[in-house]
Coordinates of C-alpha atoms in Angstrom, one line a residue:
X1 CA -6.8 -25.2 5.3
X2 CA -9.7 -23.7 3.6
X3 CA -10.3 -20.8 5.8
X4 CA -9.1 -17.3 4.5
X5 CA -5.7 -16.6 5.6
X6 CA -3.6 -13.4 5.6
X7 CA -3.4 -13.6 1.7
X8 CA -6.9 -15.2 0.8
X9 CA -6.3 -14.7 -2.9
X10 CA -3.4 -17.2 -2.9
X11 CA -5.7 -20.1 -1.6
X12 CA -6.2 -22.7 -4.3
X13 CA -9.8 -23.3 -5.4
X14 CA -9.7 -26.9 -4.2
X15 CA -8.8 -25.7 -0.7
X16 CA -11.2 -22.6 -0.5
X17 CA -14.2 -22.8 1.7
X18 CA -17.3 -21.4 -0.2
X19 CA -20.7 -20.6 1.3
X20 CA -23.1 -20.5 -1.6
X21 CA -26.0 -18.5 -0.8
X22 CA -29.4 -17.5 -2.2
X23 CA -32.1 -15.1 -1.0
X24 CA -35.8 -14.9 -1.7
X25 CA -37.3 -11.5 -1.2
X26 CA -40.3 -9.4 -1.5
X27 CA -38.9 -7.8 -4.6
X28 CA -38.3 -4.3 -3.3
X29 CA -35.1 -2.3 -2.9
X30 CA -32.6 -3.4 -0.3
X31 CA -33.6 -1.3 2.6
X32 CA -32.7 -3.6 5.6
X33 CA -35.8 -5.7 5.2
X34 CA -37.7 -7.6 2.5
X35 CA -35.9 -10.9 3.0
X36 CA -38.3 -13.9 3.0
X37 CA -36.0 -17.0 2.9
X38 CA -32.3 -17.7 3.2
X39 CA -30.6 -20.8 1.8
X40 CA -26.8 -21.4 2.3
X41 CA -24.6 -24.3 1.6
X42 CA -21.0 -24.5 2.8
X43 CA -18.6 -26.6 0.6
X44 CA -14.8 -27.1 0.2
X45 CA -13.1 -29.5 -2.3
X46 CA -16.4 -30.7 -3.6
X47 CA -17.7 -31.9 -0.1
X48 CA -20.6 -30.3 1.5
X49 CA -19.7 -29.1 5.1
X50 CA -22.9 -27.6 6.2
X51 CA -26.3 -26.2 5.4
X52 CA -28.3 -23.1 6.8
X53 CA -31.8 -22.7 5.6
X54 CA -34.7 -20.6 7.1
X55 CA -37.8 -18.7 6.3
X56 CA -37.6 -15.0 7.4
X57 CA -40.6 -12.9 8.5
X58 CA -40.2 -9.6 6.5
X59 CA -42.6 -7.8 8.7
X60 CA -44.7 -6.8 5.6
X61 CA -47.2 -8.5 3.3
X62 CA -46.0 -10.7 0.5
X63 CA -46.8 -9.2 -3.1
X64 CA -49.0 -11.8 -5.0
X65 CA -46.5 -12.1 -7.8
X66 CA -43.8 -13.3 -5.3
X67 CA -46.2 -15.9 -4.0
X68 CA -46.8 -17.0 -7.6
X69 CA -43.1 -17.2 -8.4
X70 CA -41.9 -18.9 -5.2
X71 CA -44.9 -20.4 -3.5
X72 CA -44.1 -18.6 -0.3
X73 CA -47.2 -17.1 1.4
X74 CA -47.7 -14.6 4.3
X75 CA -49.2 -17.5 6.3
X76 CA -45.9 -19.5 5.9
X77 CA -43.9 -16.5 7.1
X78 CA -45.9 -15.6 10.1
X79 CA -44.2 -17.9 12.6
X80 CA -40.8 -17.4 11.0
X81 CA -38.1 -15.4 12.9
X82 CA -37.4 -11.8 11.8
X83 CA -34.0 -11.0 10.0
X84 CA -32.4 -9.5 13.2
X85 CA -32.7 -12.9 14.9
X86 CA -31.3 -14.8 11.8
X87 CA -28.3 -12.4 11.0
X88 CA -26.0 -13.6 13.8
X89 CA -26.2 -17.2 12.8
X90 CA -25.8 -16.3 9.1
X91 CA -22.8 -14.1 9.7
X92 CA -21.2 -16.8 11.9
X93 CA -21.9 -19.4 9.0
X94 CA -20.1 -16.9 6.6
X95 CA -17.0 -16.4 8.7
X96 CA -13.8 -17.5 7.0
X97 CA -15.3 -18.3 3.7
X98 CA -15.8 -17.0 0.2
X99 CA -19.4 -15.9 -0.4
X100 CA -20.8 -17.2 -3.7
X101 CA -24.0 -16.2 -5.3
X102 CA -25.7 -16.0 -8.7
X103 CA -26.0 -12.2 -9.5
X104 CA -24.2 -11.6 -6.3
X105 CA -24.6 -7.8 -6.0
X106 CA -28.3 -8.4 -5.5
X107 CA -27.9 -10.8 -2.5
X108 CA -25.0 -8.9 -1.0
X109 CA -27.0 -5.7 -1.3
X110 CA -29.7 -7.1 0.9
X111 CA -27.5 -8.6 3.4
X112 CA -25.4 -5.4 3.8
X113 CA -28.5 -3.3 4.2
X114 CA -29.8 -5.6 6.8
X115 CA -26.6 -5.5 8.8
X116 CA -26.5 -1.7 8.6
X117 CA -30.1 -1.5 9.8
X118 CA -29.7 -3.9 12.8
X119 CA -26.3 -2.7 14.0
X120 CA -24.1 -5.5 12.6
X121 CA -20.7 -4.9 10.9
X122 CA -20.7 -6.2 7.4
X123 CA -17.7 -8.7 7.4
X124 CA -17.0 -8.0 3.7
X125 CA -16.1 -11.4 2.7
X126 CA -14.5 -12.1 -0.7
X127 CA -17.5 -12.5 -3.2
X128 CA -17.5 -14.7 -6.3
X129 CA -20.5 -14.2 -8.7
X130 CA -21.3 -17.3 -10.7
X131 CA -23.2 -15.2 -13.2
X132 CA -20.1 -13.0 -13.9
X133 CA -17.9 -16.2 -14.0
X134 CA -20.2 -17.8 -16.6
X135 CA -20.0 -14.7 -18.7
X136 CA -16.3 -15.2 -18.9
X137 CA -16.1 -19.0 -19.2
X138 CA -19.1 -19.7 -21.6
X139 CA -19.7 -18.2 -25.0
X140 CA -23.0 -17.2 -26.6
X141 CA -22.8 -20.2 -28.9
X142 CA -22.9 -22.5 -25.8
X143 CA -25.6 -20.8 -23.7
X144 CA -28.2 -18.2 -24.8
X145 CA -27.9 -16.4 -21.4
X146 CA -26.5 -16.7 -18.0
X147 CA -29.6 -17.3 -15.9
X148 CA -29.2 -19.9 -13.2
X149 CA -31.8 -22.3 -14.8
X150 CA -30.1 -22.1 -18.2
X151 CA -26.7 -22.9 -16.6
X152 CA -28.1 -25.8 -14.6
X153 CA -29.7 -27.2 -17.7
X154 CA -26.6 -26.8 -19.8
X155 CA -24.3 -28.4 -17.2
X156 CA -27.1 -31.1 -16.5
X157 CA -26.7 -30.6 -12.7
X158 CA -28.4 -33.1 -10.5
X159 CA -30.2 -30.3 -8.6
X160 CA -32.3 -27.6 -10.5
X161 CA -33.4 -24.3 -9.2
X162 CA -37.0 -23.7 -8.2
X163 CA -37.1 -20.2 -6.9
X164 CA -36.7 -21.4 -3.3
X165 CA -33.6 -20.3 -1.4
X166 CA -32.1 -23.7 -0.5
X167 CA -32.9 -25.4 -3.8
X168 CA -31.4 -22.5 -5.8
X169 CA -28.3 -22.4 -3.5
X170 CA -27.7 -26.2 -4.0
X171 CA -28.2 -25.7 -7.8
X172 CA -25.7 -22.8 -7.7
X173 CA -23.2 -25.2 -6.0
X174 CA -23.4 -27.6 -8.9
X175 CA -23.0 -24.8 -11.4
X176 CA -20.0 -23.4 -9.4
X177 CA -18.2 -26.8 -9.5
X178 CA -18.9 -27.0 -13.3
X179 CA -17.5 -23.6 -13.9
X180 CA -14.5 -24.3 -11.8
X181 CA -13.7 -27.3 -13.9
X182 CA -13.6 -24.9 -17.0
X183 CA -11.1 -22.5 -15.2
X184 CA -8.0 -24.7 -15.5
X185 CA -7.8 -23.9 -19.2
X186 CA -7.6 -20.2 -18.4
X187 CA -4.8 -20.8 -15.8
X188 CA -7.1 -19.8 -13.0
X189 CA -6.1 -21.9 -10.0
X190 CA -6.6 -19.7 -6.9
X191 CA -9.7 -17.9 -5.5
X192 CA -8.0 -14.6 -6.1
X193 CA -7.5 -15.5 -9.7
X194 CA -11.2 -16.6 -10.0
X195 CA -12.5 -13.4 -8.5
X196 CA -10.2 -11.2 -10.8
X197 CA -11.2 -13.4 -13.8
X198 CA -14.8 -12.2 -13.4
X199 CA -13.8 -8.6 -13.7
X200 CA -12.7 -6.5 -16.7
X201 CA -9.1 -7.7 -16.7
X202 CA -7.2 -7.0 -20.0
X203 CA -5.5 -9.8 -22.0
X204 CA -2.1 -8.2 -21.1
X205 CA -2.8 -8.3 -17.4
X206 CA -3.9 -12.0 -17.7
X207 CA -0.9 -12.9 -19.7
X208 CA 1.7 -11.1 -17.5
X209 CA 0.3 -11.8 -14.1
X210 CA 2.9 -14.5 -13.6
X211 CA 5.4 -11.6 -13.1
X212 CA 4.1 -11.3 -9.6
X213 CA 4.9 -14.9 -8.7
X214 CA 7.5 -15.6 -6.0
X215 CA 7.9 -12.0 -4.8
X216 CA 8.5 -11.4 -1.1
X217 CA 5.7 -10.2 1.2
X218 CA 7.9 -7.6 2.9
X219 CA 8.5 -3.9 2.7
X220 CA 10.6 -2.9 -0.2
X221 CA 10.9 -1.6 -3.7
X222 CA 9.8 -3.3 -6.9
X223 CA 11.1 -2.5 -10.3
X224 CA 9.3 -3.5 -13.6
X225 CA 12.1 -4.1 -16.2
X226 CA 11.9 -4.5 -19.9
X227 CA 13.4 -7.2 -22.2
X228 CA 16.7 -5.2 -22.3
X229 CA 16.6 -4.8 -18.5
X230 CA 15.8 -1.1 -18.6
X231 CA 13.7 0.0 -15.5
X232 CA 10.3 0.9 -16.7
X233 CA 8.6 1.7 -13.4
X234 CA 9.8 1.8 -9.8
X235 CA 7.4 1.6 -6.9
X236 CA 7.3 0.9 -3.2
X237 CA 5.1 -1.0 -0.8
X238 CA 4.9 -2.5 2.7
X239 CA 4.0 -5.7 1.0
X240 CA 5.7 -6.1 -2.4
X241 CA 3.9 -9.3 -3.5
X242 CA 0.4 -7.8 -2.7
X243 CA 1.1 -4.5 -4.4
X244 CA 2.7 -6.0 -7.6
X245 CA -0.3 -8.5 -7.9
X246 CA -2.7 -5.5 -7.8
X247 CA -1.3 -4.3 -11.2
X248 CA -2.8 -7.5 -12.8
X249 CA -6.3 -6.9 -11.4
X250 CA -9.3 -5.0 -12.6
X251 CA -8.6 -2.3 -10.1
X252 CA -5.6 -1.1 -12.2
X253 CA -7.0 1.0 -15.0
X254 CA -4.4 3.5 -15.8
X255 CA -3.6 3.6 -19.5
X256 CA 0.1 4.2 -19.0
X257 CA 0.3 1.2 -16.6
X258 CA -1.3 -1.1 -19.3
X259 CA 1.3 0.1 -21.8
X260 CA 4.1 -0.5 -19.2
X261 CA 2.8 -3.9 -18.3
X262 CA 2.9 -4.8 -22.1
X263 CA 6.6 -4.0 -22.3
X264 CA 7.6 -5.5 -18.9
X265 CA 9.3 -8.9 -18.9
X266 CA 10.2 -9.3 -15.2
X267 CA 9.8 -7.6 -11.8
X268 CA 12.8 -7.2 -9.5
X269 CA 12.2 -6.8 -5.7
X270 CA 14.6 -5.0 -3.4
X271 CA 13.6 -6.0 0.2
X272 CA 14.1 -3.2 2.8
X273 CA 14.3 -3.1 6.5
X274 CA 11.1 -0.9 6.9
X275 CA 8.8 1.5 5.0
X276 CA 11.1 4.5 5.3
X277 CA 14.1 2.7 3.7
X278 CA 11.8 1.5 1.0
X279 CA 10.6 5.1 0.2
X280 CA 14.1 6.4 0.2
X281 CA 15.4 3.8 -2.1
X282 CA 12.4 4.4 -4.4
X283 CA 13.3 8.1 -4.7
X284 CA 17.0 7.3 -5.4
X285 CA 16.2 4.7 -8.0
X286 CA 13.7 6.9 -9.8
X287 CA 16.3 9.8 -9.7
X288 CA 19.1 7.6 -11.0
X289 CA 17.2 5.9 -13.8
X290 CA 14.3 8.2 -14.7
X291 CA 12.0 5.3 -15.6
X292 CA 9.6 6.4 -18.4
X293 CA 6.4 5.4 -16.6
X294 CA 7.2 7.2 -13.3
X295 CA 5.8 10.7 -13.3
X296 CA 7.0 12.1 -9.9
X297 CA 10.4 12.4 -8.5
X298 CA 12.2 11.8 -11.7
X299 CA 14.4 14.9 -11.9
X300 CA 15.3 16.2 -8.5
X301 CA 18.2 18.1 -10.2
X302 CA 15.5 20.4 -11.7
X303 CA 14.7 22.1 -8.4
X304 CA 15.6 25.8 -8.3
X305 CA 16.5 28.5 -5.8
X306 CA 16.0 32.2 -5.2
X307 CA 19.2 33.8 -4.2
X308 CA 20.4 37.4 -3.4
X309 CA 23.1 38.2 -5.9
X310 CA 26.5 39.3 -4.7
X311 CA 26.8 42.9 -5.8
X312 CA 26.6 46.4 -4.4
X313 CA 22.9 46.6 -5.0
X314 CA 21.7 42.9 -4.8
X315 CA 18.6 41.6 -6.5
X316 CA 16.8 38.2 -6.6
X317 CA 17.9 35.7 -9.1
X318 CA 16.5 32.2 -10.0
X319 CA 19.4 29.7 -10.0
X320 CA 19.7 25.8 -10.4
X321 CA 22.1 25.7 -7.5
X322 CA 23.6 27.6 -4.5
X323 CA 27.2 27.8 -3.4
X324 CA 28.9 28.2 -0.2
X325 CA 29.3 31.9 -1.0
X326 CA 25.6 32.4 -1.0
X327 CA 24.4 33.5 2.4
X328 CA 20.8 34.8 1.5
X329 CA 18.7 32.4 -0.5
X330 CA 15.3 30.6 -0.4
X331 CA 14.4 27.2 -1.7
X332 CA 14.3 24.7 -3.0
X333 CA 11.4 25.3 -5.3
X334 CA 10.0 22.4 -7.5
X335 CA 9.8 24.8 -10.5
X336 CA 10.9 28.1 -11.9
X337 CA 7.2 29.2 -11.9
X338 CA 6.9 28.6 -8.2
X339 CA 10.2 30.5 -7.5
X340 CA 9.0 33.4 -9.6
X341 CA 5.8 33.5 -7.7
X342 CA 7.6 33.6 -4.3
X343 CA 9.8 36.3 -5.8
X344 CA 6.9 38.5 -6.7
X345 CA 5.7 38.2 -3.1
X346 CA 9.1 39.3 -1.8
X347 CA 9.0 42.3 -4.2
X348 CA 5.5 43.2 -2.9
X349 CA 6.9 43.3 0.6
X350 CA 10.5 44.5 0.3
X351 CA 12.2 47.3 -1.8
X352 CA 14.4 45.0 -3.7
X353 CA 15.2 46.1 -7.2
X354 CA 13.6 44.0 -9.9
X355 CA 15.8 45.1 -12.8
X356 CA 18.6 42.8 -14.0
X357 CA 21.2 45.4 -14.9
X358 CA 24.7 45.3 -13.3
X359 CA 24.6 48.5 -11.4
X360 CA 27.8 50.6 -11.0
X361 CA 28.8 52.6 -8.0
X362 CA 30.4 55.2 -10.3
X363 CA 27.9 55.6 -13.1
X364 CA 24.2 56.2 -12.8
X365 CA 21.6 54.3 -14.9
X366 CA 18.3 55.7 -15.9
X367 CA 15.5 54.7 -13.5
X368 CA 12.5 52.5 -14.5
X369 CA 8.9 53.0 -14.0
X370 CA 8.9 51.2 -10.7
X371 CA 11.1 54.0 -9.2
X372 CA 8.5 56.6 -10.5
X373 CA 5.7 54.5 -8.8
X374 CA 7.6 54.4 -5.5
X375 CA 8.1 50.7 -5.6
X376 CA 11.9 50.8 -5.9
X377 CA 14.4 53.0 -4.0
X378 CA 16.2 53.6 -7.4
X379 CA 19.7 52.5 -6.5
X380 CA 20.3 52.8 -10.2
X381 CA 20.4 56.6 -9.8
X382 CA 22.3 56.3 -6.5
X383 CA 19.3 57.7 -4.5
X384 CA 20.2 55.2 -1.7
X385 CA 23.5 53.9 -0.6
X386 CA 24.5 50.3 -0.6
X387 CA 24.4 50.3 3.2
X388 CA 21.0 51.7 3.5
X389 CA 19.8 49.4 0.7
X390 CA 21.2 46.4 2.7
X391 CA 19.4 47.5 5.8
X392 CA 16.0 48.2 4.1
X393 CA 15.8 45.4 1.6
X394 CA 18.4 42.6 2.0
X395 CA 18.6 42.2 5.8
X396 CA 14.9 41.8 6.2
X397 CA 14.8 39.0 3.6
X398 CA 17.7 37.2 5.4
X399 CA 15.9 37.5 8.7
X400 CA 12.6 36.2 7.2
X401 CA 14.2 33.1 5.6
X402 CA 16.5 32.2 8.5
X403 CA 14.3 33.3 11.4
X404 CA 11.0 35.3 11.7
X405 CA 9.1 36.1 8.5
X406 CA 6.5 38.1 10.5
X407 CA 7.4 41.6 9.1
X408 CA 7.2 40.2 5.6
X409 CA 3.9 38.5 6.3
X410 CA 2.4 41.5 7.9
X411 CA 3.2 43.7 4.9
X412 CA 1.5 41.2 2.5
X413 CA -1.4 40.7 4.8
X414 CA -2.1 44.4 4.9
X415 CA -2.0 44.7 1.1
X416 CA -4.4 41.8 0.8
X417 CA -6.8 43.3 3.2
X418 CA -6.7 46.7 1.5
X419 CA -7.4 45.2 -1.9
X420 CA -10.2 43.0 -0.5
X421 CA -11.8 45.9 1.2
X422 CA -11.8 47.8 -2.1
X423 CA -13.5 44.7 -3.6
X424 CA -10.5 44.2 -5.8
X425 CA -10.8 40.4 -5.1
X426 CA -8.7 39.3 -8.2
X427 CA -5.7 41.5 -7.2
X428 CA -6.0 40.3 -3.7
X429 CA -6.0 36.7 -4.8
X430 CA -2.8 37.3 -6.6
X431 CA -1.0 38.7 -3.6
X432 CA -2.5 36.0 -1.4
X433 CA -1.0 33.3 -3.7
X434 CA 2.4 35.0 -3.5
X435 CA 2.1 35.1 0.3
X436 CA 1.4 31.4 0.3
X437 CA 4.4 30.7 -2.0
X438 CA 6.7 32.6 0.3
X439 CA 5.5 30.9 3.4
X440 CA 5.5 27.4 2.0
X441 CA 9.1 27.6 0.8
X442 CA 10.3 29.4 4.0
X443 CA 8.7 26.7 6.2
X444 CA 10.1 24.0 3.9
X445 CA 13.7 25.4 4.0
X446 CA 13.6 25.9 7.9
X447 CA 12.5 22.3 8.3
X448 CA 15.1 20.9 6.0
X449 CA 17.9 23.1 7.4
X450 CA 17.1 22.0 10.9
X451 CA 17.6 18.3 9.9
X452 CA 20.6 18.7 7.6
X453 CA 22.6 20.6 10.3
X454 CA 22.6 17.4 12.4
X455 CA 25.7 15.3 11.7
X456 CA 24.3 12.2 13.0
X457 CA 20.9 11.3 14.3
X458 CA 19.6 7.7 15.4
X459 CA 15.8 7.2 15.7
X460 CA 13.6 4.2 16.4
X461 CA 10.0 3.3 16.0
X462 CA 8.3 0.1 17.3
X463 CA 8.0 -2.5 14.6
X464 CA 4.8 -4.6 14.2
X465 CA 6.4 -7.8 15.2
X466 CA 7.8 -6.3 18.5
X467 CA 11.2 -5.2 17.5
X468 CA 12.4 -1.7 16.6
X469 CA 12.7 -0.1 13.2
X470 CA 15.8 1.9 13.2
X471 CA 17.2 4.7 11.1
X472 CA 20.6 6.5 11.1
X473 CA 20.3 9.9 9.4
X474 CA 23.4 12.0 8.6
X475 CA 23.1 15.6 7.4
X476 CA 19.5 15.0 6.1
X477 CA 20.4 11.7 4.3
X478 CA 19.4 8.2 5.3
X479 CA 22.7 6.5 6.0
X480 CA 21.5 3.2 7.3
X481 CA 18.3 1.4 8.2
X482 CA 17.6 -1.9 10.1
X483 CA 15.3 -3.7 12.5
X484 CA 16.2 -5.2 15.8
X485 CA 15.0 -8.6 16.7
X486 CA 11.8 -8.9 19.0
X487 CA 12.5 -9.2 22.7
X488 CA 16.1 -8.1 22.3
X489 CA 17.6 -4.8 23.3
X490 CA 18.2 -2.8 20.1
X491 CA 21.7 -1.5 21.2
X492 CA 23.5 -4.3 19.4
X493 CA 21.7 -3.6 16.0
X494 CA 22.2 0.1 16.5
X495 CA 26.0 -0.3 16.9
X496 CA 26.1 -2.5 13.8
X497 CA 24.3 0.1 11.8
X498 CA 26.6 2.9 13.0
X499 CA 29.6 1.0 12.1
X500 CA 28.3 0.2 8.5
X501 CA 26.5 3.4 7.8
X502 CA 27.3 5.6 4.8
X503 CA 29.8 8.4 5.5
X504 CA 28.1 11.8 4.9
X505 CA 30.0 14.9 5.3
X506 CA 28.5 18.3 6.0
X507 CA 27.7 20.8 3.2
X508 CA 26.0 24.1 2.3
X509 CA 22.4 24.7 2.3
X510 CA 19.2 22.8 3.5
X511 CA 19.8 19.8 1.2
X512 CA 23.5 19.3 0.8
X513 CA 23.6 15.5 0.3
X514 CA 20.0 14.4 -0.4
X515 CA 17.1 15.4 -2.5
X516 CA 14.5 17.6 -0.8
X517 CA 12.0 14.7 -1.1
X518 CA 14.2 12.3 0.6
X519 CA 14.8 14.6 3.6
X520 CA 11.2 15.3 3.8
X521 CA 10.3 11.6 3.9
X522 CA 12.7 11.2 6.7
X523 CA 11.1 14.2 8.6
X524 CA 7.7 12.6 8.1
X525 CA 9.0 9.4 9.7
X526 CA 10.8 11.2 12.5
X527 CA 8.2 13.8 13.6
X528 CA 5.2 11.5 14.7
X529 CA 5.0 10.9 18.4
X530 CA 5.6 7.2 18.0
X531 CA 9.2 7.8 16.8
X532 CA 11.8 7.9 19.6
X533 CA 15.2 9.8 19.3
X534 CA 17.9 7.5 20.4
X535 CA 20.8 9.9 20.0
X536 CA 21.8 13.0 18.1
X537 CA 25.0 14.7 17.7
X538 CA 23.5 18.1 17.5
X539 CA 20.3 19.8 18.7
X540 CA 17.4 19.3 16.4
X541 CA 15.7 22.7 16.5
X542 CA 13.8 25.3 14.4
X543 CA 13.6 29.1 15.0
X544 CA 11.3 29.8 17.8
X545 CA 9.5 32.4 15.8
X546 CA 10.0 30.8 12.5
X547 CA 7.7 30.0 9.6
X548 CA 6.3 26.9 11.4
X549 CA 3.9 29.1 13.4
X550 CA 2.1 30.0 10.2
X551 CA 0.5 26.7 9.5
X552 CA -2.8 28.1 10.4
X553 CA -2.4 31.0 8.0
X554 CA -1.4 28.7 5.2
X555 CA -4.6 26.8 5.8
X556 CA -6.5 30.0 5.6
X557 CA -4.9 30.9 2.2
X558 CA -5.9 27.5 0.8
X559 CA -9.6 28.1 1.9
X560 CA -9.5 31.7 0.5
X561 CA -8.3 30.3 -2.9
X562 CA -11.7 28.6 -3.2
X563 CA -13.6 31.7 -2.0
X564 CA -11.7 34.9 -2.6
X565 CA -14.2 36.9 -0.5
X566 CA -12.4 35.3 2.6
X567 CA -9.2 37.3 1.8
X568 CA -10.3 39.9 4.4
X569 CA -10.4 37.3 7.0
X570 CA -6.7 36.4 6.6
X571 CA -5.7 39.2 9.0
X572 CA -8.2 38.0 11.8
X573 CA -6.9 36.1 14.7

């Protein structure tokens, strides 16, 4: 009953097994040695379950001041076992219990160093520090300090500390029980509450932590709601209860989360079949409600595209949406700035006009400076026919976005190499950032397009309990999700999911019916080797010589952004 379970923080203090420990040392830093005595008492519900006490030979002389303080001499330690012989028994004694110590970081530091030095894995038990607990429970008016002797005297414990390990551990047991008796008034009833109580938890977190009560320990979405039921914050987790509880601990230090908790009045849980469904539902809820304390994924409608305009001499245009009439485009981009960066890269590589005039086939328009610099074929002066312009400027872009971007990449790499060779590193860095922007969005679009073209795809991944996590994806959108029972063939569950799945009809572009983030979450779930494709209505494929083969080049551009002198290496194999 008192052993630590899957959720040790939920065990009541009465049912928690404690190992109260004290060490005597030579007084040096924790370097794997220096321990001279170990005293440990195992208790649960006020009952003593066991004792471990032993002297330890530290393999070094005992400083005189330590002998004066503890009474332990080098002669006493000479026949004692070294720490490497004592550790296995101590670790076994600690198993399944909460470690308690007065000024616990000191004792834990010595034990962790000893484990590391002698090849033992530190079991990382939950740790409760009675000194920290006393600082929260007792005021300065009650005790002048939080030393063990002061606390033992204040609580009139039957056992008093004497700077010997076992006696100090026994005194700490009595102090622990006295402190626990004070915790009820602070609504601290479990070991998890007690450990968090010792930390810097704000009054708001302490007052609102009841919001985490009764939540399911399953994958899903959680929604913090205000008094008027407005969603304040939406999140997802593989274990809703554990994740929500973490908002009321010292680990949560974000200022905006403290503000959100002050306004929250309840937490709503939406259980999901598995992690993928939870992540997708989170994205959809954030997009639908734009909770004020969520920062990411709030406005998927703000994505932008680069498209080639429909006119005799087309140009690039940043737009909010593409239509079925658009056949040459690139995106989606997360912002106008990123789209403009990619557009600059395309203009560096292809002779697309950059002016925004509506050019006439009948009347000429004065040329701009780009034509004089040889960076534009001057369609405004009719120096190039619409057919030639399409072949030299538009068709290569369409080929790069839908298929092979190699010619465009080669042109930009040559320019980067030339600039870097002339030690014009800042200009090379600008072109490199443009190349990276073009490659990233091209890779993104080709991945998304490959998925959205598939009318229906069914995939499965082994669930932790032995069943199968199942997903039905239609045109890049999650249409259904479920889990088949363990030791049963998943076919029946798949048939049920297919019969009840959302109807999704085809559309134009790489994300016709879902946000780009949703389709990318689905791809991240589908692509690992542990996911199995059950069925697909169409082939799942990307261009053989598409942007996917430039992953390595993208990594190089990221490294070069930290060291511009690496720009010359981008062209090396």
